[in-house]
Amino acid sequence: MANNTETQNESLLIDEFEIIELEDRLELANRCNGRCDGQTKPPAAA
Amino acid sequence: MSPDPLPIVNPLLEVSDFDSDAGRPMKLCKLPRGDGQGEVRFAVPAEYLELARAFDGSRDVDAAVQAYIDGHAPAREKAWLTRLVLESLMPKGIIIGGDQDPGSVGASSQSTKAFLHIKLPLIKASVVEPVARTLSFMFRPTAMLLGLSLFIATHVYVYGVLFRHQHFDFSQLDIASVLLMMLFSTLATTCHEFGHATAAAHFGCRNMTIGWGMYLIYTVQWTNVSDAWKLPRWQRAVIDIGGVYFESLFLVVLLAAHLWTGNPVYLFGFIFVDLSIATTFNPFLRMDGYWLVSDLFGIVNLRKQQEIWWQDLMARLLLRDGHAPRSTLSRRAKWVLGLYTVLGTLFIGYVMLTMFRVVVLSVIANLPAFVGETWRQLASGATLLAVLHALMEFTWRVLVIVGAGLTFWNIGKGLFALFGRVRTVAAAAAGRA
């Protein structure tokens, strides 16, 4: 289930003949976009 | 009227060895994508390429499959091999009709955005590659050893000496410091991406592009190092840690700036960048940790393998002994995958719960109050810094709302598809009973 949280286009990546379409290798790095004190921290009400 | 040209192996197909933990030898097949958006790569059991070679333009499908059977005595029967050709090798563009354009048939099932909500290229490969090649000496063993020593020394000094005399509270940063922290974060992330690209260039990879994107609710920078699939696993793993290696060199610059000026904001920057380095090793988000697990254990398409693991488990429970598992991984890789899948599912569940609490219960609920208060402050006369800060806060809120909305939408579609598969398996089970 976890895999489905990110993309819906992977259902054909491995077929019944065991041929695997390799996923694009995107190496990510998270950057601060305005909440440098933790982006999942709930913001205080203004 | 002349007969249809006979099928042939795609002349644009590039084949190399593929290093994974699959139970049998695999080859890497690379083709240009038919839509012109880069390349598509397949890991293919090596014996299928022997079959493909029988398509030399002198035989039709039936005759080519027969020639392969006569020459190789394969375990599979003719009907199965014919289906392999017609339902997989031809639709993927590995074997093509004699009258087809070989550059327009490479079919990919992936979106060009991959797993990102937004994917924008920023620095073209023609700019990235010369820089990466120039810096590639940094991945010689002596240079890496020196870098590791520097990493350890700076951390011992910061946390063992400086940290004892400072009180760190990020919520106490003023507006200018927060903006400076964002600049540090962006510079550190850019160093990180050039680290991946440089490691890839060191091992002879091409076409590395750097860009900006949105992943879940996070803004990210990315480097496309898909060419690294052709490398042995240990070299792929070096590319995975190359980002942190270069980012840690940026930490040295921040520490030097702090020692030079005495300004604590550089030390805050050091700790903030260090925290983001720690999160990048989280294997359950698609960051460096994910690729490390995938490469070290040889489990390609880890996310997809997780789905297959769940499907196999459900089918085993529903069909009992009548189910042939889809996974072809080795026994060790299956154990690693099982552990990863269970922990990863729990972690993603936790992330979704947090995202719901933050975005729906907090950001959206407080948005009208935030907008009203900000407007009142700006209307009563505000400095440029205050305007920038308000803009930044507003952008942050918009990004997390959009990111969470798209993520929950994808979850909904994924669950719908999953229930569809469960129903199919359950129907098969009922049919057996």
Short mmCIF file of C-alpha atoms in Angstrom, two decimals:
data_model
loop_
_atom_site.label_atom_id
_atom_site.label_comp_id
_atom_site.label_asym_id
_atom_site.label_seq_id
_atom_site.Cartn_x
_atom_site.Cartn_y
_atom_site.Cartn_z
CA MET A 1 0.00 0.00 0.00
CA ALA A 2 2.81 2.40 0.84
CA ASN A 3 4.00 2.47 -2.75
CA ASN A 4 0.67 3.79 -3.91
CA THR A 5 1.09 6.99 -1.97
CA GLU A 6 3.52 8.41 -4.46
CA THR A 7 2.58 7.45 -7.95
CA GLN A 8 -0.18 5.74 -9.77
CA ASN A 9 1.76 4.81 -12.88
CA GLU A 10 3.77 1.87 -11.65
CA SER A 11 1.34 -0.94 -12.20
CA LEU A 12 3.15 -2.08 -15.33
CA LEU A 13 6.70 -1.82 -14.00
CA ILE A 14 7.04 -5.58 -13.57
CA ASP A 15 5.19 -7.81 -16.01
CA GLU A 16 4.23 -11.48 -15.79
CA PHE A 17 7.34 -12.38 -17.82
CA GLU A 18 9.57 -10.89 -15.09
CA ILE A 19 10.74 -8.05 -17.30
CA ILE A 20 11.22 -5.05 -15.04
CA GLU A 21 11.02 -1.48 -16.24
CA LEU A 22 13.58 0.27 -14.06
CA GLU A 23 12.29 3.35 -12.28
CA ASP A 24 13.94 6.68 -13.01
CA ARG A 25 16.74 7.31 -10.54
CA LEU A 26 16.01 10.74 -9.15
CA GLU A 27 18.26 11.46 -6.17
CA LEU A 28 16.33 13.91 -4.00
CA ALA A 29 17.38 16.36 -1.33
CA ASN A 30 14.81 18.13 0.77
CA ARG A 31 15.23 21.89 1.00
CA CYS A 32 13.78 24.39 3.43
CA ASN A 33 10.81 26.19 1.89
CA GLY A 34 10.06 28.66 4.61
CA ARG A 35 9.80 26.54 7.74
CA CYS A 36 13.38 25.85 8.65
CA ASP A 37 12.32 24.69 12.11
CA GLY A 38 10.79 21.50 10.70
CA GLN A 39 8.39 21.41 7.81
CA THR A 40 5.90 19.09 9.43
CA LYS A 41 5.69 21.08 12.63
CA PRO A 42 2.19 22.54 12.97
CA PRO A 43 2.36 26.31 12.52
CA ALA A 44 1.02 28.45 15.32
CA ALA A 45 -2.17 30.32 14.58
CA ALA A 46 -1.33 33.78 13.35
CA MET B 1 1.83 -5.82 -53.22
CA SER B 2 4.98 -6.55 -51.18
CA PRO B 3 4.63 -8.60 -47.95
CA ASP B 4 4.96 -6.89 -44.51
CA PRO B 5 8.62 -6.55 -43.45
CA LEU B 6 9.60 -9.23 -40.93
CA PRO B 7 10.22 -8.36 -37.24
CA ILE B 8 13.73 -7.48 -36.06
CA VAL B 9 15.55 -6.62 -32.81
CA ASN B 10 15.37 -2.86 -32.30
CA PRO B 11 18.67 -1.53 -33.79
CA LEU B 12 18.72 1.24 -31.13
CA LEU B 13 18.70 -1.30 -28.28
CA GLU B 14 21.74 -0.97 -25.97
CA VAL B 15 22.45 -4.05 -23.84
CA SER B 16 24.76 -4.32 -20.82
CA ASP B 17 25.10 -6.54 -17.76
CA PHE B 18 22.73 -5.80 -14.89
CA ASP B 19 23.74 -6.20 -11.25
CA SER B 20 20.83 -7.20 -8.97
CA ASP B 21 19.81 -9.90 -6.52
CA ALA B 22 17.48 -11.61 -8.98
CA GLY B 23 17.58 -15.40 -8.93
CA ARG B 24 19.05 -15.58 -12.49
CA PRO B 25 21.36 -13.56 -14.79
CA MET B 26 19.79 -10.32 -15.98
CA LYS B 27 20.67 -7.84 -18.72
CA LEU B 28 20.00 -4.13 -18.87
CA CYS B 29 18.25 -3.01 -22.06
CA LYS B 30 18.10 0.70 -22.88
CA LEU B 31 15.94 2.31 -25.57
CA PRO B 32 14.95 5.90 -26.39
CA ARG B 33 11.44 6.66 -25.15
CA GLY B 34 8.97 6.80 -28.01
CA ASP B 35 7.60 10.13 -26.74
CA GLY B 36 11.08 11.70 -26.94
CA GLN B 37 11.24 12.21 -23.14
CA GLY B 38 14.59 10.54 -22.42
CA GLU B 39 15.16 6.80 -22.21
CA VAL B 40 13.46 3.69 -20.93
CA ARG B 41 15.39 0.87 -19.26
CA PHE B 42 14.37 -2.73 -18.73
CA ALA B 43 15.98 -5.47 -16.64
CA VAL B 44 15.46 -8.55 -18.78
CA PRO B 45 16.32 -12.21 -18.03
CA ALA B 46 19.45 -12.88 -20.12
CA GLU B 47 17.94 -15.84 -21.97
CA TYR B 48 15.23 -13.60 -23.50
CA LEU B 49 17.92 -11.75 -25.44
CA GLU B 50 18.98 -15.05 -27.02
CA LEU B 51 15.37 -15.36 -28.17
CA ALA B 52 15.43 -11.76 -29.44
CA ARG B 53 18.53 -12.51 -31.55
CA ALA B 54 16.50 -15.02 -33.54
CA PHE B 55 14.60 -12.01 -34.95
CA ASP B 56 17.14 -11.17 -37.65
CA GLY B 57 14.67 -10.01 -40.28
CA SER B 58 14.59 -13.33 -42.14
CA ARG B 59 11.81 -15.00 -40.10
CA ASP B 60 8.31 -14.29 -38.90
CA VAL B 61 7.44 -14.64 -35.17
CA ASP B 62 6.54 -18.32 -35.39
CA ALA B 63 9.71 -19.25 -37.30
CA ALA B 64 11.96 -17.15 -35.03
CA VAL B 65 10.57 -18.75 -31.85
CA GLN B 66 11.00 -22.18 -33.42
CA ALA B 67 14.62 -21.37 -34.39
CA TYR B 68 15.30 -20.36 -30.78
CA ILE B 69 13.76 -23.57 -29.43
CA ASP B 70 15.80 -25.66 -31.89
CA GLY B 71 19.04 -23.93 -30.92
CA HIS B 72 18.63 -23.59 -27.14
CA ALA B 73 16.16 -26.23 -25.91
CA PRO B 74 14.55 -23.81 -23.40
CA ALA B 75 12.43 -24.94 -20.43
CA ARG B 76 9.43 -22.92 -21.66
CA GLU B 77 7.07 -24.22 -24.32
CA LYS B 78 6.49 -22.53 -27.66
CA ALA B 79 3.11 -20.98 -26.83
CA TRP B 80 4.56 -19.24 -23.75
CA LEU B 81 7.58 -17.94 -25.71
CA THR B 82 5.31 -16.65 -28.48
CA ARG B 83 3.24 -14.81 -25.87
CA LEU B 84 6.45 -13.37 -24.39
CA VAL B 85 7.31 -11.93 -27.82
CA LEU B 86 3.85 -10.65 -28.70
CA GLU B 87 2.75 -9.40 -25.28
CA SER B 88 5.98 -8.08 -23.81
CA LEU B 89 9.05 -7.80 -26.08
CA MET B 90 7.17 -6.20 -29.00
CA PRO B 91 4.96 -3.79 -26.98
CA LYS B 92 8.08 -2.62 -25.10
CA GLY B 93 9.91 -1.92 -28.38
CA ILE B 94 12.70 -4.49 -27.85
CA ILE B 95 11.55 -6.35 -30.99
CA ILE B 96 9.91 -4.22 -33.67
CA GLY B 97 8.09 -4.67 -36.95
CA GLY B 98 10.42 -4.26 -39.92
CA ASP B 99 8.50 -1.17 -41.03
CA GLN B 100 8.48 0.57 -37.62
CA ASP B 101 10.59 3.60 -36.66
CA PRO B 102 13.00 2.18 -34.00
CA GLY B 103 13.19 5.55 -32.22
CA SER B 104 9.47 5.92 -31.66
CA VAL B 105 8.49 2.55 -30.18
CA GLY B 106 10.27 2.47 -26.77
CA ALA B 107 7.27 2.34 -24.42
CA SER B 108 7.45 3.39 -20.78
CA SER B 109 4.74 2.95 -18.16
CA GLN B 110 6.20 5.72 -16.02
CA SER B 111 5.10 9.32 -15.96
CA THR B 112 7.81 11.76 -17.07
CA LYS B 113 7.38 13.32 -13.61
CA ALA B 114 8.36 9.96 -12.04
CA PHE B 115 7.14 10.00 -8.41
CA LEU B 116 7.10 13.80 -8.02
CA HIS B 117 4.03 16.06 -8.06
CA ILE B 118 6.02 18.72 -9.91
CA LYS B 119 9.31 18.16 -11.77
CA LEU B 120 11.13 21.09 -13.36
CA PRO B 121 14.63 20.81 -14.85
CA LEU B 122 16.84 23.72 -13.72
CA ILE B 123 20.39 22.90 -14.83
CA LYS B 124 20.81 21.10 -18.14
CA ALA B 125 23.08 18.08 -18.54
CA SER B 126 25.34 20.13 -20.83
CA VAL B 127 26.08 22.40 -17.84
CA VAL B 128 26.10 19.75 -15.09
CA GLU B 129 28.44 17.32 -16.82
CA PRO B 130 31.52 19.56 -17.35
CA VAL B 131 31.32 20.69 -13.71
CA ALA B 132 30.86 17.10 -12.51
CA ARG B 133 33.74 15.81 -14.62
CA THR B 134 36.03 18.57 -13.32
CA LEU B 135 35.21 17.66 -9.71
CA SER B 136 35.30 13.90 -10.22
CA PHE B 137 38.77 13.65 -8.61
CA MET B 138 36.88 14.12 -5.31
CA PHE B 139 35.77 10.50 -5.60
CA ARG B 140 39.26 9.05 -5.67
CA PRO B 141 39.76 6.92 -2.54
CA THR B 142 42.33 9.28 -0.94
CA ALA B 143 40.09 12.33 -1.44
CA MET B 144 37.08 10.46 0.02
CA LEU B 145 39.15 9.35 3.01
CA LEU B 146 40.19 12.95 3.59
CA GLY B 147 36.55 14.06 3.29
CA LEU B 148 35.44 11.45 5.82
CA SER B 149 38.14 12.57 8.27
CA LEU B 150 37.02 16.18 7.84
CA PHE B 151 33.38 15.16 8.42
CA ILE B 152 34.25 13.38 11.68
CA ALA B 153 36.55 16.17 12.89
CA THR B 154 34.00 18.97 12.27
CA HIS B 155 31.23 17.00 14.01
CA VAL B 156 33.36 16.17 17.03
CA TYR B 157 34.34 19.84 17.31
CA VAL B 158 30.79 21.25 16.83
CA TYR B 159 28.91 18.82 19.09
CA GLY B 160 31.74 18.12 21.52
CA VAL B 161 33.04 21.66 22.00
CA LEU B 162 30.85 24.44 20.52
CA PHE B 163 27.50 22.84 21.27
CA ARG B 164 28.18 22.87 25.01
CA HIS B 165 28.33 26.65 25.11
CA GLN B 166 25.34 27.48 22.92
CA HIS B 167 21.58 27.25 23.40
CA PHE B 168 19.83 26.39 20.14
CA ASP B 169 16.18 27.23 19.63
CA PHE B 170 15.17 27.58 16.00
CA SER B 171 11.91 29.29 16.95
CA GLN B 172 13.94 32.23 18.28
CA LEU B 173 15.44 33.06 14.86
CA ASP B 174 14.51 36.52 13.57
CA ILE B 175 13.17 37.09 10.06
CA ALA B 176 16.55 37.89 8.50
CA SER B 177 18.09 34.75 10.04
CA VAL B 178 15.26 32.56 8.72
CA LEU B 179 15.82 33.95 5.22
CA LEU B 180 19.56 33.33 5.60
CA MET B 181 18.79 29.77 6.74
CA MET B 182 16.74 29.23 3.57
CA LEU B 183 19.71 30.42 1.54
CA PHE B 184 22.02 27.99 3.39
CA SER B 185 19.52 25.20 2.82
CA THR B 186 19.35 25.92 -0.92
CA LEU B 187 23.15 26.13 -1.26
CA ALA B 188 23.62 22.92 0.75
CA THR B 189 21.04 21.11 -1.37
CA THR B 190 22.71 22.31 -4.57
CA CYS B 191 26.06 20.98 -3.27
CA HIS B 192 24.25 17.72 -2.44
CA GLU B 193 22.93 17.35 -5.99
CA PHE B 194 26.30 18.11 -7.56
CA GLY B 195 27.71 15.40 -5.26
CA HIS B 196 25.42 12.81 -6.86
CA ALA B 197 26.18 14.12 -10.36
CA THR B 198 29.94 14.17 -9.74
CA ALA B 199 29.98 10.61 -8.40
CA ALA B 200 27.97 9.51 -11.45
CA ALA B 201 30.39 11.33 -13.79
CA HIS B 202 33.32 9.69 -11.97
CA PHE B 203 31.93 6.28 -12.96
CA GLY B 204 31.26 7.35 -16.58
CA CYS B 205 27.53 8.17 -16.46
CA ARG B 206 25.96 10.72 -18.84
CA ASN B 207 22.84 12.87 -19.07
CA MET B 208 22.68 14.05 -15.45
CA THR B 209 20.14 16.86 -15.11
CA ILE B 210 19.50 18.81 -11.90
CA GLY B 211 16.08 20.25 -11.14
CA TRP B 212 13.46 21.37 -8.65
CA GLY B 213 10.35 19.48 -7.70
CA MET B 214 7.70 18.68 -5.18
CA TYR B 215 7.65 15.37 -3.34
CA LEU B 216 4.76 14.70 -0.93
CA ILE B 217 4.59 18.09 0.85
CA TYR B 218 8.29 18.89 0.48
CA THR B 219 10.09 21.05 -2.04
CA VAL B 220 13.14 19.18 -3.24
CA GLN B 221 16.03 19.40 -5.62
CA TRP B 222 16.74 16.30 -7.69
CA THR B 223 19.44 14.87 -9.93
CA ASN B 224 18.57 12.38 -12.62
CA VAL B 225 21.22 9.64 -12.46
CA SER B 226 19.23 6.96 -14.30
CA ASP B 227 22.34 6.12 -16.35
CA ALA B 228 23.75 4.66 -13.11
CA TRP B 229 21.59 1.53 -13.58
CA LYS B 230 24.37 0.23 -15.84
CA LEU B 231 26.88 0.27 -12.98
CA PRO B 232 27.73 -2.42 -10.41
CA ARG B 233 25.79 -2.04 -7.17
CA TRP B 234 28.71 -0.75 -5.09
CA GLN B 235 29.27 2.10 -7.55
CA ARG B 236 25.56 2.95 -7.45
CA ALA B 237 25.84 3.06 -3.64
CA VAL B 238 28.77 5.51 -3.89
CA ILE B 239 26.55 7.75 -6.05
CA ASP B 240 23.85 7.47 -3.36
CA ILE B 241 26.18 8.78 -0.65
CA GLY B 242 27.90 11.28 -2.97
CA GLY B 243 25.26 13.89 -2.14
CA VAL B 244 25.89 13.75 1.60
CA TYR B 245 29.65 13.76 0.96
CA PHE B 246 29.47 17.09 -0.91
CA GLU B 247 26.89 18.52 1.50
CA SER B 248 29.22 17.79 4.41
CA LEU B 249 31.91 19.87 2.67
CA PHE B 250 29.43 22.77 2.74
CA LEU B 251 29.18 22.19 6.51
CA VAL B 252 32.93 22.84 6.74
CA VAL B 253 32.37 26.20 4.99
CA LEU B 254 29.60 27.09 7.47
CA LEU B 255 31.80 26.16 10.43
CA ALA B 256 34.68 28.22 9.04
CA ALA B 257 32.31 31.21 8.59
CA HIS B 258 31.20 30.86 12.21
CA LEU B 259 34.76 30.67 13.52
CA TRP B 260 35.78 33.61 11.32
CA THR B 261 32.88 35.94 12.20
CA GLY B 262 31.64 34.62 15.54
CA ASN B 263 28.07 34.93 14.20
CA PRO B 264 25.91 32.11 15.65
CA VAL B 265 23.64 32.05 12.58
CA TYR B 266 26.30 29.99 10.74
CA LEU B 267 26.25 27.49 13.58
CA PHE B 268 22.45 27.33 13.34
CA GLY B 269 22.95 26.73 9.62
CA PHE B 270 25.42 23.91 10.37
CA ILE B 271 22.94 22.14 12.65
CA PHE B 272 20.01 22.68 10.31
CA VAL B 273 21.91 21.24 7.33
CA ASP B 274 23.12 18.38 9.54
CA LEU B 275 19.51 17.53 10.46
CA SER B 276 18.52 17.47 6.79
CA ILE B 277 21.48 15.12 6.12
CA ALA B 278 20.12 12.78 8.81
CA THR B 279 16.63 12.77 7.25
CA THR B 280 18.00 11.98 3.79
CA PHE B 281 19.06 8.54 5.09
CA ASN B 282 15.46 7.67 5.97
CA PRO B 283 14.94 4.60 3.74
CA PHE B 284 11.16 4.84 3.64
CA LEU B 285 10.97 8.17 1.83
CA ARG B 286 12.38 8.20 -1.70
CA MET B 287 15.62 9.88 -0.72
CA ASP B 288 19.20 8.65 -0.47
CA GLY B 289 18.32 5.95 2.09
CA TYR B 290 15.80 4.41 -0.31
CA TRP B 291 18.37 4.04 -3.10
CA LEU B 292 20.98 2.75 -0.63
CA VAL B 293 18.69 -0.07 0.53
CA SER B 294 17.77 -0.82 -3.09
CA ASP B 295 21.40 -0.93 -4.26
CA LEU B 296 23.03 -2.60 -1.25
CA PHE B 297 20.51 -5.46 -1.27
CA GLY B 298 20.03 -5.55 -5.06
CA ILE B 299 16.24 -5.08 -4.85
CA VAL B 300 15.30 -2.95 -7.85
CA ASN B 301 12.05 -0.94 -7.89
CA LEU B 302 11.74 -1.26 -4.14
CA ARG B 303 8.32 0.45 -4.05
CA LYS B 304 6.91 -1.92 -6.66
CA GLN B 305 8.46 -4.92 -4.91
CA GLN B 306 6.63 -3.85 -1.74
CA GLU B 307 3.35 -3.98 -3.63
CA ILE B 308 4.16 -7.44 -4.96
CA TRP B 309 5.09 -8.55 -1.42
CA TRP B 310 1.62 -7.50 -0.16
CA GLN B 311 -0.11 -9.11 -3.15
CA ASP B 312 1.77 -12.37 -2.63
CA LEU B 313 0.88 -12.32 1.07
CA MET B 314 -2.81 -11.68 0.38
CA ALA B 315 -2.93 -14.33 -2.33
CA ARG B 316 -1.24 -16.84 -0.01
CA LEU B 317 -3.82 -16.14 2.69
CA LEU B 318 -6.79 -16.27 0.32
CA LEU B 319 -5.68 -19.03 -2.06
CA ARG B 320 -3.76 -21.11 0.48
CA ASP B 321 -1.53 -23.52 -1.45
CA GLY B 322 -2.75 -22.68 -4.95
CA HIS B 323 -0.71 -19.53 -5.44
CA ALA B 324 2.56 -19.12 -7.38
CA PRO B 325 4.44 -16.14 -5.85
CA ARG B 326 5.25 -13.33 -8.29
CA SER B 327 8.42 -12.28 -6.49
CA THR B 328 11.60 -13.73 -8.02
CA LEU B 329 14.02 -12.37 -5.43
CA SER B 330 16.57 -14.47 -3.59
CA ARG B 331 15.73 -15.74 -0.08
CA ARG B 332 17.90 -13.09 1.64
CA ALA B 333 16.42 -10.26 -0.44
CA LYS B 334 12.90 -11.52 0.38
CA TRP B 335 13.61 -11.29 4.11
CA VAL B 336 15.00 -7.78 3.76
CA LEU B 337 12.02 -6.78 1.63
CA GLY B 338 9.54 -8.22 4.14
CA LEU B 339 11.09 -6.28 7.02
CA TYR B 340 11.34 -3.13 4.92
CA THR B 341 7.74 -3.43 3.75
CA VAL B 342 6.23 -3.86 7.23
CA LEU B 343 8.29 -1.03 8.79
CA GLY B 344 7.84 1.17 5.71
CA THR B 345 4.07 0.76 5.70
CA LEU B 346 3.91 1.73 9.38
CA PHE B 347 6.14 4.74 8.72
CA ILE B 348 4.15 5.92 5.70
CA GLY B 349 0.97 5.53 7.77
CA TYR B 350 2.52 7.76 10.43
CA VAL B 351 3.54 10.32 7.79
CA MET B 352 0.02 10.39 6.35
CA LEU B 353 -1.48 10.86 9.80
CA THR B 354 0.94 13.71 10.54
CA MET B 355 0.25 15.26 7.17
CA PHE B 356 -3.50 15.13 7.86
CA ARG B 357 -3.05 16.69 11.30
CA VAL B 358 -0.72 19.42 10.04
CA VAL B 359 -2.41 20.30 6.77
CA VAL B 360 -6.10 19.67 7.32
CA LEU B 361 -6.47 20.26 11.06
CA SER B 362 -3.96 23.09 11.36
CA VAL B 363 -2.89 24.86 8.14
CA ILE B 364 -6.27 24.91 6.39
CA ALA B 365 -8.22 25.56 9.60
CA ASN B 366 -5.98 28.51 10.51
CA LEU B 367 -5.62 29.91 6.99
CA PRO B 368 -8.38 32.59 7.21
CA ALA B 369 -7.01 33.84 10.55
CA PHE B 370 -3.46 33.85 9.14
CA VAL B 371 -4.45 35.79 6.01
CA GLY B 372 -6.49 38.34 8.03
CA GLU B 373 -3.73 38.94 10.57
CA THR B 374 -1.01 39.18 7.90
CA TRP B 375 -3.08 41.63 5.85
CA ARG B 376 -3.66 43.80 8.93
CA GLN B 377 0.07 43.85 9.72
CA LEU B 378 1.07 44.68 6.15
CA ALA B 379 -1.58 47.39 5.84
CA SER B 380 -0.34 49.09 8.99
CA GLY B 381 3.10 49.61 7.45
CA ALA B 382 5.64 46.85 7.08
CA THR B 383 9.33 46.56 6.33
CA LEU B 384 10.61 44.73 3.25
CA LEU B 385 11.77 41.87 5.49
CA ALA B 386 8.30 41.54 7.02
CA VAL B 387 6.72 41.42 3.55
CA LEU B 388 9.22 38.74 2.49
CA HIS B 389 8.48 36.74 5.62
CA ALA B 390 4.71 36.99 5.07
CA LEU B 391 5.18 35.88 1.45
CA MET B 392 7.31 32.96 2.58
CA GLU B 393 4.77 31.85 5.19
CA PHE B 394 1.95 32.08 2.64
CA THR B 395 3.95 30.11 0.03
CA TRP B 396 4.73 27.44 2.61
CA ARG B 397 1.03 27.03 3.39
CA VAL B 398 0.02 26.85 -0.28
CA LEU B 399 2.73 24.27 -1.02
CA VAL B 400 1.77 21.93 1.82
CA ILE B 401 -1.94 22.19 0.95
CA VAL B 402 -1.29 21.39 -2.74
CA GLY B 403 1.23 18.64 -1.86
CA ALA B 404 -1.06 17.00 0.69
CA GLY B 405 -4.06 17.25 -1.67
CA LEU B 406 -2.17 15.48 -4.48
CA THR B 407 -0.77 12.89 -2.08
CA PHE B 408 -4.18 12.02 -0.63
CA TRP B 409 -5.64 11.89 -4.15
CA ASN B 410 -2.96 9.36 -5.18
CA ILE B 411 -3.57 7.34 -2.01
CA GLY B 412 -7.28 7.19 -2.83
CA LYS B 413 -6.57 5.95 -6.34
CA GLY B 414 -3.98 3.47 -5.05
CA LEU B 415 -6.38 2.04 -2.47
CA PHE B 416 -9.09 1.76 -5.12
CA ALA B 417 -6.71 -0.22 -7.37
CA LEU B 418 -5.60 -2.38 -4.41
CA PHE B 419 -9.19 -3.30 -3.51
CA GLY B 420 -9.75 -4.17 -7.17
CA ARG B 421 -6.86 -6.64 -7.03
CA VAL B 422 -8.10 -8.09 -3.72
CA ARG B 423 -11.49 -8.68 -5.31
CA THR B 424 -9.84 -10.42 -8.27
CA VAL B 425 -7.85 -12.70 -5.96
CA ALA B 426 -10.93 -13.35 -3.79
CA ALA B 427 -12.96 -14.19 -6.91
CA ALA B 428 -10.22 -16.62 -7.98
CA ALA B 429 -10.33 -18.17 -4.48
CA ALA B 430 -14.13 -18.51 -4.67
CA GLY B 431 -13.81 -20.12 -8.10
CA ARG B 432 -11.50 -22.78 -6.67
CA ALA B 433 -13.78 -23.56 -3.75
#
